């Protein structure tokens, strides 16, 4: 499953009310289905999105909350994906990050798959939260052949 970027805060009310989708996505992730989410997808997989004065519950796969800041972050990114991370066939990557949010209350035992040489990531030049076989990052990766092969291989191993 691939959950791309976008602006989930705009549709947060509808996303919050779609309980069956939130439960299904979380259940599939916990079952080990390969899942890659970037930026808006990462935000959707957190516990909540706060936009203005409204806090909306999201899928809750990651122990973190998204807060809209109104301040744009725009950077190129470059880094390495750690061995053993989901979709780890591609060891290095390039991309960009573009968002108006930050993650708060990120659990101290959260696992990060990416160390950035360039860019901010989620926290302290770390990006790519990991849970089960899910990789979710603020970064929008420029997919090269190695990343695509690694994701398809991961999906093939999972297929039933």
Short mmCIF file of N, CA and C in Angstrom, two decimals:
data_model
loop_
_atom_site.label_atom_id
_atom_site.label_comp_id
_atom_site.label_asym_id
_atom_site.label_seq_id
_atom_site.Cartn_x
_atom_site.Cartn_y
_atom_site.Cartn_z
N UNK A 1 0.85 -1.17 0.00
CA UNK A 1 0.00 0.00 0.00
C UNK A 1 0.89 1.23 0.00
N UNK A 2 0.58 2.18 -0.86
CA UNK A 2 1.30 3.44 -0.93
C UNK A 2 0.32 4.56 -0.59
N UNK A 3 0.67 5.37 0.40
CA UNK A 3 -0.14 6.54 0.76
C UNK A 3 0.71 7.76 0.47
N UNK A 4 0.35 8.45 -0.58
CA UNK A 4 1.15 9.58 -1.04
C UNK A 4 0.94 10.84 -0.22
N UNK A 5 1.65 11.86 -0.63
CA UNK A 5 1.54 13.15 0.04
C UNK A 5 0.25 13.86 -0.32
N UNK A 6 0.10 15.02 0.21
CA UNK A 6 -1.11 15.80 -0.03
C UNK A 6 -1.36 16.70 1.16
N UNK A 7 -2.58 17.05 1.36
CA UNK A 7 -2.94 17.95 2.44
C UNK A 7 -4.08 17.33 3.25
N UNK A 8 -3.80 16.31 4.06
CA UNK A 8 -4.86 15.63 4.81
C UNK A 8 -5.57 16.54 5.80
N UNK A 9 -4.92 17.62 6.21
CA UNK A 9 -5.57 18.54 7.15
C UNK A 9 -6.83 19.16 6.54
N UNK A 10 -6.84 19.32 5.23
CA UNK A 10 -7.99 19.90 4.54
C UNK A 10 -9.21 18.98 4.64
N UNK A 11 -8.96 17.67 4.59
CA UNK A 11 -10.04 16.68 4.65
C UNK A 11 -10.04 15.92 5.97
N UNK A 12 -9.42 16.49 6.99
CA UNK A 12 -9.27 15.78 8.27
C UNK A 12 -10.59 15.35 8.87
N UNK A 13 -11.63 16.16 8.72
CA UNK A 13 -12.94 15.80 9.27
C UNK A 13 -13.46 14.52 8.61
N UNK A 14 -13.37 14.45 7.30
CA UNK A 14 -13.82 13.25 6.57
C UNK A 14 -12.93 12.05 6.87
N UNK A 15 -11.62 12.27 6.94
CA UNK A 15 -10.70 11.17 7.26
C UNK A 15 -10.99 10.63 8.65
N UNK A 16 -11.24 11.52 9.60
CA UNK A 16 -11.54 11.09 10.97
C UNK A 16 -12.80 10.23 11.01
N UNK A 17 -13.80 10.62 10.26
CA UNK A 17 -15.09 9.91 10.29
C UNK A 17 -15.08 8.58 9.54
N UNK A 18 -14.06 8.35 8.72
CA UNK A 18 -13.99 7.11 7.95
C UNK A 18 -13.32 6.03 8.81
N UNK A 19 -14.05 5.57 9.81
CA UNK A 19 -13.52 4.61 10.79
C UNK A 19 -13.10 3.30 10.13
N UNK A 20 -13.87 2.82 9.18
CA UNK A 20 -13.54 1.53 8.56
C UNK A 20 -12.21 1.60 7.82
N UNK A 21 -11.94 2.70 7.14
CA UNK A 21 -10.67 2.83 6.43
C UNK A 21 -9.51 2.92 7.42
N UNK A 22 -9.66 3.73 8.46
CA UNK A 22 -8.58 3.86 9.45
C UNK A 22 -8.26 2.51 10.07
N UNK A 23 -9.29 1.77 10.46
CA UNK A 23 -9.08 0.46 11.07
C UNK A 23 -8.44 -0.51 10.09
N UNK A 24 -8.89 -0.50 8.84
CA UNK A 24 -8.34 -1.41 7.83
C UNK A 24 -6.87 -1.13 7.57
N UNK A 25 -6.52 0.14 7.41
CA UNK A 25 -5.12 0.50 7.15
C UNK A 25 -4.25 0.09 8.33
N UNK A 26 -4.68 0.39 9.54
CA UNK A 26 -3.89 0.03 10.72
C UNK A 26 -3.77 -1.48 10.84
N UNK A 27 -4.86 -2.21 10.61
CA UNK A 27 -4.85 -3.67 10.72
C UNK A 27 -3.90 -4.28 9.68
N UNK A 28 -3.95 -3.79 8.44
CA UNK A 28 -3.06 -4.31 7.40
C UNK A 28 -1.60 -4.03 7.74
N UNK A 29 -1.32 -2.84 8.26
CA UNK A 29 0.05 -2.51 8.67
C UNK A 29 0.51 -3.43 9.79
N UNK A 30 -0.33 -3.65 10.77
CA UNK A 30 0.03 -4.52 11.90
C UNK A 30 0.18 -5.97 11.46
N UNK A 31 -0.48 -6.34 10.36
CA UNK A 31 -0.38 -7.68 9.80
C UNK A 31 0.90 -7.86 8.98
N UNK A 32 1.63 -6.77 8.75
CA UNK A 32 2.89 -6.86 8.02
C UNK A 32 2.81 -6.52 6.55
N UNK A 33 1.67 -6.03 6.09
CA UNK A 33 1.60 -5.61 4.69
C UNK A 33 2.60 -4.49 4.45
N UNK A 34 3.39 -4.55 3.37
CA UNK A 34 4.30 -3.45 3.07
C UNK A 34 3.50 -2.17 2.82
N UNK A 35 3.89 -1.13 3.52
CA UNK A 35 3.19 0.14 3.42
C UNK A 35 4.23 1.24 3.39
N UNK A 36 4.16 2.08 2.38
CA UNK A 36 5.03 3.24 2.30
C UNK A 36 4.15 4.48 2.27
N UNK A 37 4.42 5.41 3.17
CA UNK A 37 3.63 6.64 3.27
C UNK A 37 4.58 7.83 3.30
N UNK A 38 4.25 8.86 2.55
CA UNK A 38 5.10 10.05 2.57
C UNK A 38 4.28 11.29 2.86
N UNK A 39 4.81 12.10 3.74
CA UNK A 39 4.28 13.41 4.12
C UNK A 39 2.83 13.33 4.57
N UNK A 40 1.87 13.63 3.71
CA UNK A 40 0.46 13.53 4.09
C UNK A 40 0.10 12.13 4.54
N UNK A 41 0.72 11.12 3.95
CA UNK A 41 0.50 9.74 4.38
C UNK A 41 1.03 9.50 5.78
N UNK A 42 2.20 10.05 6.08
CA UNK A 42 2.76 9.99 7.44
C UNK A 42 1.79 10.64 8.42
N UNK A 43 1.29 11.81 8.07
CA UNK A 43 0.37 12.54 8.95
C UNK A 43 -0.88 11.70 9.23
N UNK A 44 -1.39 11.03 8.20
CA UNK A 44 -2.58 10.19 8.35
C UNK A 44 -2.32 9.02 9.30
N UNK A 45 -1.10 8.52 9.34
CA UNK A 45 -0.78 7.36 10.18
C UNK A 45 -0.48 7.72 11.63
N UNK A 46 -0.43 9.03 11.96
CA UNK A 46 -0.23 9.42 13.36
C UNK A 46 -1.55 9.32 14.11
N UNK A 47 -1.51 9.64 15.41
CA UNK A 47 -2.74 9.58 16.23
C UNK A 47 -3.74 10.64 15.84
N UNK A 48 -3.23 11.84 15.48
CA UNK A 48 -4.15 12.95 15.23
C UNK A 48 -3.50 14.02 14.37
N UNK A 49 -4.37 14.86 13.81
CA UNK A 49 -3.94 16.08 13.12
C UNK A 49 -4.68 17.24 13.78
N UNK A 50 -3.91 18.22 14.25
CA UNK A 50 -4.50 19.44 14.80
C UNK A 50 -4.31 20.55 13.78
N UNK A 51 -5.44 21.12 13.37
CA UNK A 51 -5.45 22.17 12.35
C UNK A 51 -6.38 23.26 12.87
N UNK A 52 -5.82 24.45 13.10
CA UNK A 52 -6.59 25.49 13.77
C UNK A 52 -6.81 25.05 15.20
N UNK A 53 -8.01 25.10 15.66
CA UNK A 53 -8.30 24.68 17.03
C UNK A 53 -8.93 23.29 17.08
N UNK A 54 -8.95 22.61 15.93
CA UNK A 54 -9.59 21.30 15.87
C UNK A 54 -8.57 20.18 15.81
N UNK A 55 -8.78 19.19 16.66
CA UNK A 55 -7.94 17.99 16.68
C UNK A 55 -8.78 16.84 16.15
N UNK A 56 -8.27 16.20 15.10
CA UNK A 56 -8.98 15.09 14.47
C UNK A 56 -8.17 13.80 14.63
N UNK A 57 -8.85 12.74 15.02
CA UNK A 57 -8.18 11.44 15.20
C UNK A 57 -7.90 10.83 13.83
N UNK A 58 -6.69 10.29 13.70
CA UNK A 58 -6.28 9.62 12.47
C UNK A 58 -6.10 8.13 12.75
N UNK A 59 -5.31 7.44 11.94
CA UNK A 59 -5.20 5.98 12.01
C UNK A 59 -4.52 5.48 13.28
N UNK A 60 -3.58 6.25 13.83
CA UNK A 60 -2.95 5.88 15.09
C UNK A 60 -1.93 4.76 15.03
N UNK A 61 -1.36 4.51 13.86
CA UNK A 61 -0.31 3.49 13.77
C UNK A 61 0.95 3.96 14.49
N UNK A 62 1.26 5.25 14.38
CA UNK A 62 2.46 5.80 15.02
C UNK A 62 2.08 6.61 16.25
N UNK A 63 2.88 6.46 17.27
CA UNK A 63 2.68 7.13 18.55
C UNK A 63 3.22 8.56 18.46
N UNK A 64 2.49 9.40 17.73
CA UNK A 64 2.86 10.80 17.51
C UNK A 64 1.61 11.55 17.08
N UNK A 65 1.66 12.86 17.21
CA UNK A 65 0.54 13.72 16.80
C UNK A 65 1.06 14.76 15.81
N UNK A 66 0.27 15.05 14.79
CA UNK A 66 0.62 16.06 13.80
C UNK A 66 -0.02 17.39 14.18
N UNK A 67 0.77 18.45 14.14
CA UNK A 67 0.28 19.80 14.43
C UNK A 67 0.62 20.68 13.24
N UNK A 68 -0.39 21.34 12.70
CA UNK A 68 -0.18 22.26 11.59
C UNK A 68 0.42 23.55 12.17
N UNK A 69 1.49 24.04 11.53
CA UNK A 69 2.20 25.19 12.07
C UNK A 69 1.93 26.49 11.31
N UNK A 70 1.50 26.39 10.06
CA UNK A 70 1.35 27.58 9.24
C UNK A 70 2.67 28.07 8.68
N UNK A 71 3.74 27.39 9.04
CA UNK A 71 5.08 27.77 8.57
C UNK A 71 5.57 26.70 7.59
N UNK A 72 5.97 27.13 6.41
CA UNK A 72 6.41 26.18 5.39
C UNK A 72 7.84 25.71 5.65
N UNK A 73 8.03 24.42 5.48
CA UNK A 73 9.38 23.85 5.47
C UNK A 73 9.60 23.27 4.09
N UNK A 74 10.65 23.71 3.42
CA UNK A 74 10.95 23.25 2.07
C UNK A 74 12.45 23.02 1.97
N UNK A 75 12.84 21.80 1.68
CA UNK A 75 14.26 21.43 1.58
C UNK A 75 14.42 20.28 0.59
N UNK A 76 15.60 20.22 -0.01
CA UNK A 76 16.00 18.97 -0.65
C UNK A 76 16.45 18.04 0.45
N UNK A 77 16.32 16.75 0.22
CA UNK A 77 16.77 15.77 1.20
C UNK A 77 17.72 14.77 0.54
N UNK A 78 18.60 14.25 1.36
CA UNK A 78 19.52 13.19 0.94
C UNK A 78 19.86 12.41 2.19
N UNK A 79 19.90 11.10 2.07
CA UNK A 79 20.23 10.32 3.25
C UNK A 79 20.39 8.85 2.95
N UNK A 80 20.43 8.08 4.02
CA UNK A 80 20.61 6.63 3.94
C UNK A 80 19.48 5.96 4.70
N UNK A 81 19.04 4.83 4.16
CA UNK A 81 18.05 3.99 4.84
C UNK A 81 18.81 2.88 5.55
N UNK A 82 18.52 2.68 6.82
CA UNK A 82 19.25 1.67 7.59
C UNK A 82 18.92 0.27 7.11
N UNK A 83 19.90 -0.61 7.24
CA UNK A 83 19.71 -2.02 6.90
C UNK A 83 18.63 -2.60 7.81
N UNK A 84 17.82 -3.45 7.27
CA UNK A 84 16.77 -4.07 8.06
C UNK A 84 15.49 -3.27 8.12
N UNK A 85 15.49 -2.06 7.58
CA UNK A 85 14.27 -1.25 7.55
C UNK A 85 13.34 -1.79 6.47
N UNK A 86 12.04 -1.58 6.62
CA UNK A 86 11.14 -1.99 5.54
C UNK A 86 11.56 -1.31 4.24
N UNK A 87 11.48 -2.03 3.16
CA UNK A 87 11.83 -1.47 1.85
C UNK A 87 13.27 -0.96 1.87
N UNK A 88 14.17 -1.79 2.37
CA UNK A 88 15.55 -1.34 2.57
C UNK A 88 16.48 -1.72 1.43
N UNK A 89 15.97 -2.17 0.31
CA UNK A 89 16.84 -2.51 -0.81
C UNK A 89 17.57 -1.31 -1.37
N UNK A 90 17.02 -0.14 -1.20
CA UNK A 90 17.66 1.09 -1.64
C UNK A 90 18.35 1.70 -0.42
N UNK A 91 19.65 1.72 -0.41
CA UNK A 91 20.38 2.18 0.77
C UNK A 91 20.46 3.70 0.87
N UNK A 92 20.58 4.38 -0.25
CA UNK A 92 20.66 5.84 -0.21
C UNK A 92 19.53 6.42 -1.06
N UNK A 93 19.18 7.66 -0.77
CA UNK A 93 18.06 8.27 -1.47
C UNK A 93 18.24 9.77 -1.55
N UNK A 94 17.49 10.35 -2.47
CA UNK A 94 17.36 11.80 -2.58
C UNK A 94 15.87 12.11 -2.69
N UNK A 95 15.51 13.31 -2.33
CA UNK A 95 14.11 13.71 -2.42
C UNK A 95 13.95 15.15 -1.98
N UNK A 96 12.76 15.43 -1.50
CA UNK A 96 12.50 16.77 -0.96
C UNK A 96 11.46 16.65 0.14
N UNK A 97 11.41 17.66 0.98
CA UNK A 97 10.38 17.76 2.01
C UNK A 97 9.69 19.11 1.85
N UNK A 98 8.37 19.07 1.94
CA UNK A 98 7.56 20.27 1.77
C UNK A 98 6.32 20.08 2.62
N UNK A 99 6.25 20.80 3.72
CA UNK A 99 5.08 20.66 4.59
C UNK A 99 4.94 21.87 5.50
N UNK A 100 3.76 21.96 6.11
CA UNK A 100 3.41 23.04 7.04
C UNK A 100 3.07 22.45 8.40
N UNK A 101 3.71 21.39 8.77
CA UNK A 101 3.37 20.71 10.02
C UNK A 101 4.63 20.21 10.71
N UNK A 102 4.41 19.73 11.92
CA UNK A 102 5.48 19.05 12.67
C UNK A 102 4.82 17.91 13.43
N UNK A 103 5.64 16.95 13.82
CA UNK A 103 5.13 15.88 14.66
C UNK A 103 5.47 16.20 16.11
N UNK A 104 4.47 16.12 16.97
CA UNK A 104 4.64 16.33 18.41
C UNK A 104 4.46 15.00 19.13
N UNK A 105 4.95 14.96 20.34
CA UNK A 105 4.76 13.80 21.22
C UNK A 105 5.22 12.51 20.55
N UNK A 106 6.31 12.59 19.78
CA UNK A 106 6.85 11.38 19.16
C UNK A 106 7.42 10.51 20.28
N UNK A 107 6.96 9.29 20.35
CA UNK A 107 7.38 8.39 21.42
C UNK A 107 8.90 8.24 21.42
N UNK A 108 9.49 8.20 22.61
CA UNK A 108 10.95 8.07 22.73
C UNK A 108 11.44 6.72 22.21
N UNK A 109 10.57 5.74 22.12
CA UNK A 109 11.00 4.44 21.59
C UNK A 109 10.66 4.26 20.11
N UNK A 110 10.31 5.36 19.45
CA UNK A 110 10.03 5.30 18.01
C UNK A 110 11.29 4.89 17.26
N UNK A 111 11.09 4.11 16.21
CA UNK A 111 12.21 3.66 15.37
C UNK A 111 12.22 4.49 14.09
N UNK A 112 13.42 4.97 13.74
CA UNK A 112 13.61 5.75 12.52
C UNK A 112 14.48 4.95 11.56
N UNK A 113 14.12 4.95 10.28
CA UNK A 113 14.87 4.19 9.28
C UNK A 113 15.87 5.04 8.52
N UNK A 114 15.71 6.36 8.53
CA UNK A 114 16.51 7.23 7.67
C UNK A 114 17.32 8.23 8.47
N UNK A 115 18.57 8.36 8.11
CA UNK A 115 19.45 9.39 8.64
C UNK A 115 19.75 10.34 7.50
N UNK A 116 19.41 11.62 7.69
CA UNK A 116 19.56 12.60 6.62
C UNK A 116 20.91 13.32 6.69
N UNK A 117 21.54 13.44 5.53
CA UNK A 117 22.73 14.29 5.38
C UNK A 117 22.29 15.70 4.99
N UNK A 118 21.09 15.78 4.40
CA UNK A 118 20.54 17.06 3.95
C UNK A 118 19.04 17.02 4.24
N UNK A 119 18.52 18.08 4.84
CA UNK A 119 17.10 18.16 5.17
C UNK A 119 16.88 18.05 6.67
N UNK A 120 15.63 18.22 7.09
CA UNK A 120 15.28 18.21 8.52
C UNK A 120 14.68 16.90 8.98
N UNK A 121 13.79 16.31 8.15
CA UNK A 121 13.12 15.08 8.55
C UNK A 121 12.09 15.33 9.65
N UNK A 122 11.81 14.29 10.41
CA UNK A 122 10.84 14.37 11.50
C UNK A 122 11.46 15.04 12.71
N UNK A 123 12.68 14.63 13.05
CA UNK A 123 13.36 15.18 14.22
C UNK A 123 14.86 14.92 14.12
N UNK A 124 15.64 15.95 14.35
CA UNK A 124 17.10 15.81 14.45
C UNK A 124 17.72 15.08 13.26
N UNK A 125 17.31 15.44 12.07
CA UNK A 125 17.81 14.84 10.83
C UNK A 125 17.52 13.35 10.73
N UNK A 126 16.48 12.93 11.42
CA UNK A 126 16.00 11.54 11.30
C UNK A 126 14.62 11.59 10.65
N UNK A 127 14.37 10.62 9.80
CA UNK A 127 13.09 10.55 9.11
C UNK A 127 12.75 9.08 8.95
N UNK A 128 11.58 8.81 8.45
CA UNK A 128 11.19 7.43 8.18
C UNK A 128 10.82 6.65 9.42
N UNK A 129 9.67 6.96 10.01
CA UNK A 129 9.19 6.16 11.14
C UNK A 129 8.90 4.74 10.66
N UNK A 130 9.20 3.78 11.52
CA UNK A 130 9.02 2.36 11.19
C UNK A 130 8.10 1.71 12.21
N UNK A 131 7.14 0.96 11.71
CA UNK A 131 6.30 0.09 12.53
C UNK A 131 5.93 -1.10 11.66
N UNK A 132 6.20 -2.28 12.17
CA UNK A 132 5.91 -3.51 11.41
C UNK A 132 6.66 -3.44 10.08
N UNK A 133 5.95 -3.50 8.97
CA UNK A 133 6.58 -3.42 7.64
C UNK A 133 6.20 -2.09 6.97
N UNK A 134 6.02 -1.06 7.80
CA UNK A 134 5.63 0.27 7.33
C UNK A 134 6.79 1.24 7.46
N UNK A 135 6.98 2.03 6.43
CA UNK A 135 7.95 3.12 6.44
C UNK A 135 7.19 4.38 6.07
N UNK A 136 7.24 5.39 6.95
CA UNK A 136 6.50 6.63 6.72
C UNK A 136 7.41 7.82 7.01
N UNK A 137 7.51 8.72 6.05
CA UNK A 137 8.45 9.83 6.20
C UNK A 137 7.85 11.15 5.74
N UNK A 138 8.44 12.25 6.22
CA UNK A 138 8.09 13.56 5.68
C UNK A 138 8.65 13.71 4.27
N UNK A 139 9.74 13.03 4.00
CA UNK A 139 10.39 13.15 2.70
C UNK A 139 9.59 12.55 1.57
N UNK A 140 9.59 13.24 0.44
CA UNK A 140 9.07 12.70 -0.81
C UNK A 140 10.29 12.18 -1.56
N UNK A 141 10.43 10.87 -1.62
CA UNK A 141 11.63 10.29 -2.23
C UNK A 141 11.53 10.29 -3.74
N UNK A 142 12.67 10.49 -4.38
CA UNK A 142 12.75 10.34 -5.82
C UNK A 142 13.02 8.87 -6.07
N UNK A 143 12.00 8.18 -6.54
CA UNK A 143 12.09 6.73 -6.69
C UNK A 143 13.04 6.37 -7.82
N UNK A 144 14.09 5.67 -7.47
CA UNK A 144 14.98 5.09 -8.46
C UNK A 144 14.62 3.62 -8.61
N UNK A 145 15.26 2.95 -9.55
CA UNK A 145 14.94 1.54 -9.77
C UNK A 145 15.15 0.66 -8.54
N UNK A 146 16.16 0.95 -7.73
CA UNK A 146 16.43 0.09 -6.58
C UNK A 146 15.31 0.18 -5.54
N UNK A 147 14.76 1.36 -5.33
CA UNK A 147 13.67 1.49 -4.37
C UNK A 147 12.42 0.78 -4.88
N UNK A 148 12.11 0.97 -6.15
CA UNK A 148 10.93 0.32 -6.74
C UNK A 148 11.07 -1.20 -6.65
N UNK A 149 12.25 -1.73 -6.99
CA UNK A 149 12.47 -3.19 -6.90
C UNK A 149 12.30 -3.67 -5.47
N UNK A 150 12.85 -2.93 -4.52
CA UNK A 150 12.77 -3.34 -3.11
C UNK A 150 11.32 -3.35 -2.63
N UNK A 151 10.53 -2.37 -3.04
CA UNK A 151 9.14 -2.31 -2.61
C UNK A 151 8.34 -3.46 -3.24
N UNK A 152 8.54 -3.70 -4.53
CA UNK A 152 7.83 -4.80 -5.20
C UNK A 152 8.23 -6.14 -4.59
N UNK A 153 9.51 -6.31 -4.29
CA UNK A 153 9.98 -7.55 -3.67
C UNK A 153 9.32 -7.74 -2.30
N UNK A 154 9.24 -6.67 -1.54
CA UNK A 154 8.59 -6.72 -0.23
C UNK A 154 7.12 -7.09 -0.38
N UNK A 155 6.46 -6.53 -1.38
CA UNK A 155 5.05 -6.85 -1.63
C UNK A 155 4.88 -8.31 -2.04
N UNK A 156 5.80 -8.81 -2.86
CA UNK A 156 5.73 -10.21 -3.30
C UNK A 156 5.87 -11.16 -2.13
N UNK A 157 6.76 -10.84 -1.20
CA UNK A 157 6.93 -11.70 -0.01
C UNK A 157 5.67 -11.71 0.83
N UNK A 158 4.97 -10.61 0.86
CA UNK A 158 3.75 -10.51 1.67
C UNK A 158 2.55 -11.17 1.01
N UNK A 159 2.51 -11.19 -0.32
CA UNK A 159 1.30 -11.64 -1.04
C UNK A 159 0.84 -13.00 -0.55
N UNK A 160 -0.47 -13.16 -0.55
CA UNK A 160 -1.06 -14.40 -0.02
C UNK A 160 -1.81 -15.12 -1.10
#
